[in-house]
Short mmCIF file of C-alpha atoms in Angstrom, two decimals:
data_model
loop_
_atom_site.label_atom_id
_atom_site.label_comp_id
_atom_site.label_asym_id
_atom_site.label_seq_id
_atom_site.Cartn_x
_atom_site.Cartn_y
_atom_site.Cartn_z
CA MET A 1065 -64.88 35.65 -193.25
CA GLN A 1066 -62.31 33.21 -194.66
CA ILE A 1067 -58.75 34.36 -195.28
CA TYR A 1068 -58.96 34.75 -199.07
CA ASP A 1069 -62.10 36.89 -198.81
CA GLU A 1070 -60.37 38.95 -196.13
CA LEU A 1071 -57.41 39.60 -198.45
CA VAL A 1072 -59.83 40.81 -201.10
CA ALA A 1073 -61.72 42.98 -198.61
CA ARG A 1074 -58.46 44.54 -197.44
CA GLY A 1075 -57.65 45.54 -201.02
CA LEU A 1076 -54.60 43.30 -201.35
CA ILE A 1077 -55.48 41.18 -204.38
CA ALA A 1078 -55.10 42.70 -207.83
CA GLN A 1079 -54.96 39.76 -210.27
CA VAL A 1080 -55.12 35.98 -210.01
CA THR A 1081 -54.78 33.18 -212.54
CA ASP A 1082 -57.29 30.70 -211.10
CA GLU A 1083 -59.34 32.21 -208.31
CA ASP A 1084 -61.30 29.08 -207.36
CA LYS A 1085 -58.18 26.93 -206.94
CA ILE A 1086 -56.30 29.68 -205.13
CA ARG A 1087 -59.21 30.32 -202.75
CA ASP A 1088 -59.40 26.61 -201.95
CA LEU A 1089 -55.67 26.30 -201.24
CA ILE A 1090 -55.42 29.41 -199.09
CA ASN A 1091 -58.63 28.89 -197.12
CA ASN A 1092 -57.67 25.30 -196.30
CA GLY A 1093 -54.06 26.07 -195.36
CA LYS A 1094 -52.66 24.09 -198.32
CA ALA A 1095 -50.71 26.87 -200.00
CA THR A 1096 -46.91 26.78 -200.03
CA PHE A 1097 -46.13 30.16 -201.49
CA TYR A 1098 -43.11 32.33 -202.08
CA ILE A 1099 -42.30 36.01 -202.29
CA GLY A 1100 -38.90 37.14 -203.54
CA PHE A 1101 -36.71 39.84 -201.99
CA ASP A 1102 -33.65 41.05 -203.89
CA PRO A 1103 -30.99 42.32 -201.43
CA THR A 1104 -30.47 45.75 -202.98
CA ALA A 1105 -29.80 47.42 -199.59
CA ASP A 1106 -28.84 46.41 -196.06
CA SER A 1107 -32.38 46.90 -194.78
CA LEU A 1108 -35.91 46.13 -195.87
CA HIS A 1109 -38.08 49.20 -196.35
CA VAL A 1110 -41.76 50.07 -196.27
CA GLY A 1111 -42.07 48.99 -199.89
CA HIS A 1112 -41.52 45.42 -198.61
CA PHE A 1113 -43.92 45.90 -195.72
CA MET A 1114 -47.08 44.81 -197.49
CA ALA A 1115 -45.43 41.58 -198.62
CA LEU A 1116 -44.23 40.78 -195.10
CA CYS A 1117 -47.66 41.47 -193.62
CA LEU A 1118 -49.25 39.24 -196.26
CA MET A 1119 -46.86 36.40 -195.45
CA LYS A 1120 -47.72 36.75 -191.77
CA ARG A 1121 -51.48 36.71 -192.46
CA LEU A 1122 -51.28 33.60 -194.62
CA GLN A 1123 -49.02 31.80 -192.15
CA MET A 1124 -51.49 32.55 -189.35
CA ALA A 1125 -54.13 30.84 -191.51
CA GLY A 1126 -52.03 27.67 -191.74
CA ASN A 1127 -50.23 28.26 -195.04
CA LYS A 1128 -46.46 27.91 -195.49
CA PRO A 1129 -44.39 30.92 -196.64
CA ILE A 1130 -41.07 30.74 -198.44
CA ALA A 1131 -38.99 33.91 -198.23
CA LEU A 1132 -36.80 33.76 -201.33
CA LEU A 1133 -33.64 35.84 -200.93
CA GLY A 1134 -32.21 36.95 -204.26
CA GLY A 1135 -28.54 36.17 -203.81
CA GLY A 1136 -28.48 35.19 -207.49
CA THR A 1137 -30.97 37.58 -209.08
CA GLY A 1138 -29.41 40.39 -207.03
CA MET A 1139 -26.28 39.94 -209.16
CA ILE A 1140 -28.33 41.03 -212.19
CA GLY A 1141 -30.98 43.49 -211.02
CA ASP A 1142 -34.68 43.69 -211.87
CA PRO A 1143 -35.43 46.22 -214.65
CA SER A 1144 -39.09 46.51 -213.57
CA GLY A 1145 -40.10 50.05 -212.68
CA ARG A 1146 -36.64 51.46 -213.37
CA THR A 1147 -35.38 53.96 -215.94
CA ASP A 1148 -31.74 52.86 -215.74
CA MET A 1149 -29.66 49.84 -214.77
CA ARG A 1150 -29.05 49.12 -211.10
CA GLN A 1151 -25.55 49.59 -209.79
CA MET A 1152 -23.71 46.26 -209.73
CA MET A 1153 -23.12 44.88 -206.23
CA THR A 1154 -20.25 42.71 -205.05
CA PRO A 1155 -20.96 39.19 -203.70
CA GLU A 1156 -19.80 40.41 -200.27
CA THR A 1157 -22.31 43.28 -200.27
CA ILE A 1158 -25.12 40.97 -201.38
CA GLN A 1159 -24.32 38.49 -198.60
CA HIS A 1160 -24.24 41.26 -195.99
CA ASN A 1161 -27.62 42.54 -197.15
CA ILE A 1162 -29.07 39.03 -197.05
CA ASP A 1163 -27.89 38.58 -193.46
CA CYS A 1164 -29.64 41.84 -192.51
CA PHE A 1165 -32.85 40.74 -194.25
CA LYS A 1166 -32.91 37.47 -192.33
CA VAL A 1167 -32.94 39.23 -188.97
CA GLN A 1168 -35.72 41.64 -189.98
CA MET A 1169 -37.93 38.98 -191.57
CA SER A 1170 -37.91 36.94 -188.37
CA ARG A 1171 -39.94 39.69 -186.69
CA PHE A 1172 -42.82 38.94 -189.05
CA ILE A 1173 -42.53 35.26 -189.97
CA ASP A 1174 -42.18 32.20 -187.72
CA PHE A 1175 -39.42 30.04 -189.22
CA SER A 1176 -39.45 27.46 -186.40
CA ASP A 1177 -40.47 23.81 -186.84
CA ASP A 1178 -40.60 24.05 -190.65
CA LYS A 1179 -43.51 26.52 -190.50
CA ALA A 1180 -41.72 28.67 -193.07
CA LEU A 1181 -38.59 28.50 -195.19
CA MET A 1182 -35.89 30.99 -196.06
CA VAL A 1183 -34.16 30.07 -199.32
CA ASN A 1184 -31.43 31.77 -201.35
CA ASN A 1185 -31.71 31.47 -205.15
CA ALA A 1186 -27.93 31.71 -205.41
CA ASP A 1187 -28.00 28.03 -204.38
CA TRP A 1188 -29.14 27.07 -207.89
CA LEU A 1189 -28.61 30.13 -210.11
CA MET A 1190 -24.88 30.42 -209.40
CA LYS A 1191 -24.32 26.77 -210.36
CA LEU A 1192 -25.99 27.00 -213.76
CA ASN A 1193 -24.03 26.23 -216.92
CA TYR A 1194 -24.85 28.85 -219.55
CA VAL A 1195 -25.30 26.46 -222.48
CA GLU A 1196 -27.36 24.06 -220.38
CA LEU A 1197 -29.58 26.95 -219.26
CA LEU A 1198 -30.14 27.99 -222.87
CA ARG A 1199 -31.16 24.48 -223.80
CA GLU A 1200 -33.20 23.68 -220.69
CA VAL A 1201 -34.95 27.00 -220.13
CA GLY A 1202 -34.27 29.42 -222.97
CA ALA A 1203 -36.01 27.23 -225.52
CA HIS A 1204 -39.32 27.79 -223.69
CA PHE A 1205 -39.28 31.61 -223.92
CA SER A 1206 -40.38 33.67 -226.90
CA VAL A 1207 -38.35 36.85 -227.35
CA ASN A 1208 -41.26 38.48 -229.18
CA ARG A 1209 -43.53 37.79 -226.24
CA MET A 1210 -40.94 38.93 -223.69
CA LEU A 1211 -40.60 42.29 -225.45
CA THR A 1212 -44.30 42.94 -225.00
CA ALA A 1213 -43.95 42.66 -221.21
CA GLU A 1214 -44.49 45.95 -219.41
CA CYS A 1215 -41.27 45.57 -217.42
CA TYR A 1216 -39.30 45.67 -220.69
CA LYS A 1217 -41.44 48.00 -222.80
CA GLN A 1218 -40.84 51.00 -220.56
CA ARG A 1219 -37.07 50.51 -220.87
CA MET A 1220 -36.76 49.98 -224.60
CA GLU A 1221 -36.44 53.67 -225.49
CA ARG A 1222 -33.73 54.35 -222.88
CA GLY A 1223 -31.91 51.09 -223.50
CA LEU A 1224 -32.20 47.62 -222.01
CA SER A 1225 -29.02 45.62 -221.42
CA PHE A 1226 -28.82 41.93 -222.30
CA LEU A 1227 -27.90 41.40 -218.64
CA GLU A 1228 -31.27 42.73 -217.45
CA PHE A 1229 -33.13 41.01 -220.28
CA ASN A 1230 -32.28 37.70 -218.61
CA TYR A 1231 -33.99 38.65 -215.35
CA MET A 1232 -37.38 37.24 -216.38
CA ILE A 1233 -35.81 33.90 -217.22
CA MET A 1234 -34.00 33.79 -213.87
CA GLN A 1235 -37.14 34.65 -211.90
CA SER A 1236 -39.16 32.08 -213.84
CA TYR A 1237 -36.50 29.47 -213.11
CA ASP A 1238 -36.83 30.30 -209.39
CA PHE A 1239 -40.48 29.21 -209.36
CA TYR A 1240 -39.58 26.07 -211.32
CA MET A 1241 -36.93 25.12 -208.75
CA LEU A 1242 -39.12 25.97 -205.74
CA PHE A 1243 -41.98 23.95 -207.23
CA GLN A 1244 -39.78 20.88 -207.70
CA ASN A 1245 -37.69 21.04 -204.53
CA TYR A 1246 -40.07 22.53 -201.95
CA GLY A 1247 -43.58 21.81 -203.25
CA CYS A 1248 -44.19 25.53 -203.81
CA ASN A 1249 -47.54 25.82 -205.60
CA MET A 1250 -48.11 29.56 -205.50
CA GLN A 1251 -46.19 32.79 -206.01
CA PHE A 1252 -46.96 36.33 -204.93
CA GLY A 1253 -45.53 39.61 -206.16
CA GLY A 1254 -46.24 43.18 -207.07
CA ASP A 1255 -48.28 44.14 -210.08
CA ASP A 1256 -45.10 45.07 -211.98
CA GLN A 1257 -43.97 41.43 -211.62
CA TRP A 1258 -46.95 39.94 -213.46
CA SER A 1259 -45.08 39.10 -216.68
CA ASN A 1260 -42.13 37.59 -214.80
CA MET A 1261 -44.41 35.41 -212.69
CA LEU A 1262 -46.48 34.22 -215.62
CA GLY A 1263 -43.19 33.16 -217.17
CA GLY A 1264 -42.58 30.92 -214.16
CA THR A 1265 -46.00 29.31 -214.38
CA GLU A 1266 -45.56 28.73 -218.11
CA LEU A 1267 -42.10 27.21 -217.64
CA ILE A 1268 -43.47 24.69 -215.13
CA ARG A 1269 -46.31 23.71 -217.44
CA ARG A 1270 -44.04 23.35 -220.47
CA LYS A 1271 -41.40 21.28 -218.69
CA LEU A 1272 -43.55 19.25 -216.32
CA GLY A 1273 -46.82 19.01 -218.21
CA LYS A 1274 -50.32 20.41 -217.81
CA ASP A 1275 -50.90 18.40 -214.67
CA ALA A 1276 -48.21 20.32 -212.83
CA TYR A 1277 -50.09 22.27 -210.20
CA ALA A 1278 -48.80 25.84 -210.33
CA MET A 1279 -50.64 29.07 -209.84
CA THR A 1280 -49.81 32.73 -209.69
CA ILE A 1281 -51.22 35.55 -207.62
CA THR A 1282 -50.28 39.17 -208.08
CA LEU A 1283 -50.80 41.76 -205.37
CA LEU A 1284 -51.22 45.46 -205.80
CA LEU A 1285 -47.91 45.77 -204.01
CA ASN A 1286 -45.42 47.97 -205.80
CA SER A 1287 -47.76 50.65 -207.10
CA GLU A 1288 -49.03 51.18 -203.55
CA GLY A 1289 -46.37 49.72 -201.29
CA LYS A 1290 -43.40 51.36 -202.96
CA LYS A 1291 -45.21 54.67 -203.12
CA MET A 1292 -45.94 54.42 -199.41
CA GLY A 1293 -42.32 53.54 -198.77
CA LYS A 1294 -40.87 56.76 -200.17
CA THR A 1295 -40.62 60.23 -198.75
CA GLN A 1296 -39.00 63.39 -200.02
CA SER A 1297 -35.82 62.43 -198.18
CA GLY A 1298 -35.69 58.83 -199.40
CA ALA A 1299 -36.82 55.41 -198.26
CA VAL A 1300 -38.46 54.62 -194.94
CA TRP A 1301 -36.40 51.73 -193.61
CA LEU A 1302 -37.35 48.98 -191.17
CA ASP A 1303 -33.87 49.10 -189.61
CA PRO A 1304 -34.04 51.47 -186.57
CA ASN A 1305 -30.48 52.62 -187.29
CA LYS A 1306 -31.57 53.95 -190.68
CA THR A 1307 -35.08 55.18 -189.79
CA SER A 1308 -35.62 55.69 -186.06
CA PRO A 1309 -38.82 54.33 -184.47
CA PHE A 1310 -39.90 57.96 -183.93
CA ASP A 1311 -39.39 58.87 -187.59
CA PHE A 1312 -41.11 55.64 -188.63
CA TYR A 1313 -44.07 56.55 -186.41
CA GLN A 1314 -44.11 60.11 -187.75
CA TYR A 1315 -44.16 58.90 -191.35
CA TRP A 1316 -47.38 56.96 -190.78
CA ARG A 1317 -48.81 59.69 -188.53
CA ASN A 1318 -48.53 62.06 -191.48
CA VAL A 1319 -50.08 59.98 -194.28
CA ALA A 1320 -52.68 61.75 -196.39
CA ASP A 1321 -56.28 61.72 -195.15
CA ALA A 1322 -57.30 59.81 -198.27
CA ASP A 1323 -54.77 57.01 -197.56
CA VAL A 1324 -55.18 56.35 -193.85
CA LEU A 1325 -58.03 53.81 -194.04
CA LYS A 1326 -56.44 52.08 -197.01
CA CYS A 1327 -53.22 51.69 -195.01
CA LEU A 1328 -55.12 50.43 -191.97
CA ARG A 1329 -56.80 47.75 -194.07
CA MET A 1330 -53.70 46.66 -195.99
CA LEU A 1331 -51.04 46.81 -193.31
CA THR A 1332 -52.51 46.40 -189.83
CA PHE A 1333 -54.02 43.33 -188.19
CA LEU A 1334 -56.94 45.22 -186.70
CA PRO A 1335 -60.34 43.58 -187.39
CA LEU A 1336 -62.00 44.81 -190.57
CA GLU A 1337 -65.16 45.58 -188.58
CA GLN A 1338 -63.21 48.07 -186.46
CA ILE A 1339 -61.62 49.70 -189.51
CA ASN A 1340 -64.93 49.86 -191.37
CA GLU A 1341 -66.39 51.86 -188.46
CA MET A 1342 -63.72 54.48 -189.15
CA ASP A 1343 -65.19 55.04 -192.62
CA LYS A 1344 -67.61 57.41 -190.89
CA TRP A 1345 -64.81 59.44 -189.29
CA GLU A 1346 -63.90 62.87 -190.55
CA GLY A 1347 -62.11 66.01 -189.45
CA SER A 1348 -60.10 65.59 -186.25
CA GLN A 1349 -61.18 61.96 -186.02
CA LEU A 1350 -58.91 61.21 -188.98
CA ASN A 1351 -55.96 62.30 -186.84
CA THR A 1352 -57.00 59.67 -184.32
CA ALA A 1353 -57.06 57.10 -187.13
CA LYS A 1354 -53.56 58.17 -188.13
CA GLU A 1355 -52.34 57.76 -184.56
CA ILE A 1356 -53.80 54.25 -184.49
CA LEU A 1357 -52.11 53.43 -187.81
CA ALA A 1358 -48.74 54.82 -186.70
CA TYR A 1359 -48.85 53.01 -183.35
CA GLU A 1360 -49.90 49.64 -184.80
CA LEU A 1361 -47.22 49.62 -187.50
CA THR A 1362 -44.45 50.89 -185.22
CA ALA A 1363 -45.32 48.19 -182.69
CA LEU A 1364 -45.29 45.56 -185.43
CA VAL A 1365 -41.82 46.58 -186.66
CA HIS A 1366 -40.10 47.88 -183.51
CA GLY A 1367 -42.15 46.50 -180.60
CA GLU A 1368 -44.71 47.92 -178.18
CA GLU A 1369 -42.19 49.79 -176.03
CA GLU A 1370 -40.73 51.75 -178.94
CA ALA A 1371 -44.22 52.44 -180.27
CA LYS A 1372 -45.26 53.94 -176.92
CA LYS A 1373 -42.12 56.06 -176.76
CA ALA A 1374 -42.65 57.32 -180.30
CA GLN A 1375 -46.27 58.16 -179.58
CA GLU A 1376 -45.36 60.06 -176.43
CA GLY A 1377 -42.64 61.96 -178.25
CA ALA A 1378 -45.02 62.93 -181.03
CA ARG A 1379 -47.67 64.10 -178.57
CA ALA A 1380 -45.05 66.20 -176.78
CA LEU A 1381 -44.44 68.06 -180.02
CA PHE A 1382 -47.96 68.31 -181.40
CA ALA A 1383 -50.36 68.28 -178.48
CA GLY A 1384 -48.31 69.86 -175.75
CA GLY A 1385 -48.42 66.66 -173.69
CA GLY A 1386 -46.39 63.51 -173.32
CA ASN A 1387 -42.70 63.11 -172.52
CA ALA A 1388 -40.33 65.38 -174.45
CA ALA A 1389 -37.49 63.02 -173.55
CA ASP A 1390 -38.88 60.59 -176.09
CA MET A 1391 -38.13 62.88 -179.05
CA PRO A 1392 -35.37 61.69 -181.42
CA THR A 1393 -32.08 63.30 -180.48
CA ALA A 1394 -28.93 64.55 -182.17
CA GLU A 1395 -25.66 65.68 -180.63
CA ILE A 1396 -23.13 68.38 -181.36
CA THR A 1397 -19.81 68.92 -179.61
CA GLU A 1398 -17.99 72.00 -178.39
CA ALA A 1399 -15.74 71.64 -181.43
CA ASP A 1400 -18.78 72.50 -183.57
CA LEU A 1401 -19.11 75.91 -181.87
CA ASP A 1402 -17.26 78.99 -183.13
CA GLU A 1403 -15.01 81.25 -181.06
CA ASN A 1404 -18.10 82.97 -179.65
CA GLY A 1405 -19.57 79.69 -178.45
CA ALA A 1406 -22.31 79.62 -181.12
CA ILE A 1407 -23.18 77.62 -184.23
CA GLU A 1408 -24.73 78.66 -187.54
CA LEU A 1409 -28.34 77.54 -187.84
CA ILE A 1410 -27.60 76.07 -191.27
CA SER A 1411 -24.74 74.02 -189.83
CA LEU A 1412 -26.98 72.91 -186.98
CA LEU A 1413 -29.65 71.68 -189.39
CA LEU A 1414 -27.01 69.75 -191.29
CA LYS A 1415 -25.43 68.16 -188.20
CA ALA A 1416 -28.85 67.23 -186.83
CA GLY A 1417 -29.61 65.35 -190.04
CA LEU A 1418 -32.61 67.51 -190.93
CA VAL A 1419 -31.19 68.63 -194.29
CA PRO A 1420 -28.86 66.87 -196.74
CA SER A 1421 -26.88 70.00 -197.69
CA ARG A 1422 -26.24 73.62 -196.75
CA SER A 1423 -28.17 74.82 -199.80
CA GLU A 1424 -31.20 72.79 -198.71
CA GLY A 1425 -30.86 74.24 -195.20
CA ARG A 1426 -30.73 77.77 -196.57
CA ARG A 1427 -33.84 77.12 -198.66
CA ALA A 1428 -35.75 75.68 -195.68
CA ILE A 1429 -34.95 78.74 -193.56
CA GLU A 1430 -35.87 81.23 -196.29
CA GLN A 1431 -39.20 79.50 -196.84
CA GLY A 1432 -40.10 79.74 -193.15
CA GLY A 1433 -39.93 76.04 -192.49
CA VAL A 1434 -37.47 76.09 -189.56
CA THR A 1435 -38.22 76.70 -185.87
CA VAL A 1436 -35.88 76.77 -182.89
CA ASP A 1437 -37.59 75.98 -179.59
CA GLY A 1438 -40.92 76.88 -181.16
CA GLU A 1439 -39.80 80.18 -182.74
CA LYS A 1440 -39.70 80.51 -186.52
CA VAL A 1441 -36.35 81.69 -187.91
CA THR A 1442 -36.10 83.13 -191.44
CA ASP A 1443 -32.63 84.70 -191.28
CA VAL A 1444 -30.18 82.45 -193.14
CA LYS A 1445 -27.31 84.05 -191.20
CA ALA A 1446 -28.84 83.21 -187.81
CA VAL A 1447 -26.68 81.56 -185.17
CA VAL A 1448 -27.62 79.60 -182.06
CA ALA A 1449 -25.78 80.29 -178.82
CA GLY A 1450 -24.22 77.38 -176.97
CA GLU A 1451 -26.20 78.00 -173.78
CA LYS A 1452 -29.41 77.23 -175.68
CA PHE A 1453 -28.45 73.55 -175.58
CA ALA A 1454 -28.33 73.29 -171.77
CA ASP A 1455 -31.59 71.33 -171.53
CA GLY A 1456 -31.74 70.29 -175.15
CA LEU A 1457 -32.90 72.47 -178.01
CA VAL A 1458 -35.90 71.42 -180.12
CA LEU A 1459 -35.09 71.96 -183.79
CA LYS A 1460 -37.89 71.52 -186.30
CA ARG A 1461 -37.94 71.49 -190.09
CA GLY A 1462 -41.36 71.45 -191.72
CA LYS A 1463 -44.21 69.58 -190.09
CA LYS A 1464 -42.63 66.14 -189.93
CA ASN A 1465 -38.97 66.46 -188.99
CA PHE A 1466 -37.75 67.14 -185.44
CA ARG A 1467 -34.65 66.69 -183.35
CA LYS A 1468 -33.85 67.43 -179.74
CA VAL A 1469 -30.25 68.68 -180.06
CA LEU A 1470 -27.87 68.19 -177.15
CA LEU A 1471 -24.39 69.62 -176.60
CA LYS A 1472 -21.95 66.83 -175.72
CA LYS A 1473 -19.12 68.09 -173.54
#
């Protein structure tokens, strides 16, 4: 199976503008393609994961990825999929986030020997003269047509700032610059980026003529990838300091039964033949599929050693086997104990990072979702004696969140 057909079989392709040309470029390793990443945080998250895996797949097939860092577009903020305007970031924050992105991307993409490029759109967007931009680019965009774009329509009732309205023009200009300066002939993005990307293709054709070779591919990225990248407690980050390898593993270990094979196809590099065999699995076999998914993705992001540790820690909690030392840990100090040498369970949940507030901790206890060393506790006034922490106390909230709590002396 050639690479384009594999992308289709894995459920990655949603829309394309010229399938025959795109298939030819990708299958023959002639695609120079870009995917954009706006630095809205100091870590990539699982919502970016599908894009990174796609870039890796295409690079392995001989194509050249361009990771476009949004140092310029990050100053504005993409209105797509949002109900309000993003908080404005300082240039210093944007640069810090970009530096963090560079480190994480290098785990997926080989940037050596010109096999891939990392480019910052601040290099051209921040130098633009406003009047020149209006004349050079603005003249090629119809406001009436822009207002029909899905990324703007859903914001019109709540209010769309003129600042955000310019985002489509800036993203379109990115493709124009990459096409001219780096030979970029293809762009990828989530399905909510379709209008923005078509704007880039149209700008190239209008300014450079019909012979300009530019194509657009859209992936079913944000509707699936962003959904997979969110939990009740927030984003699942690729930075181990924000989401530990154990918690990352646990997130994928606990995906819904209906999603596990879809995730295996889209995100892992296991052969399709092996994944297709799992279509027959049911019942407890689906838990095995989830373990495979969790291990493969944790190894991809954090390395084999961390994946093994996370798997062992999870088995220690769920299956009664493995090494309990591999559980994620939290520490309290003697200063956290009261005069009787104990600590409130609610305070313990908060200090262990299992709840964001005391009210949430109280609710979790009342609903029977908290266990201490395997025993359910429903008394919101419960306290935990200091001696309980001698060998580490296993604190659990719900089915997915655990900490081995140690007393630091």
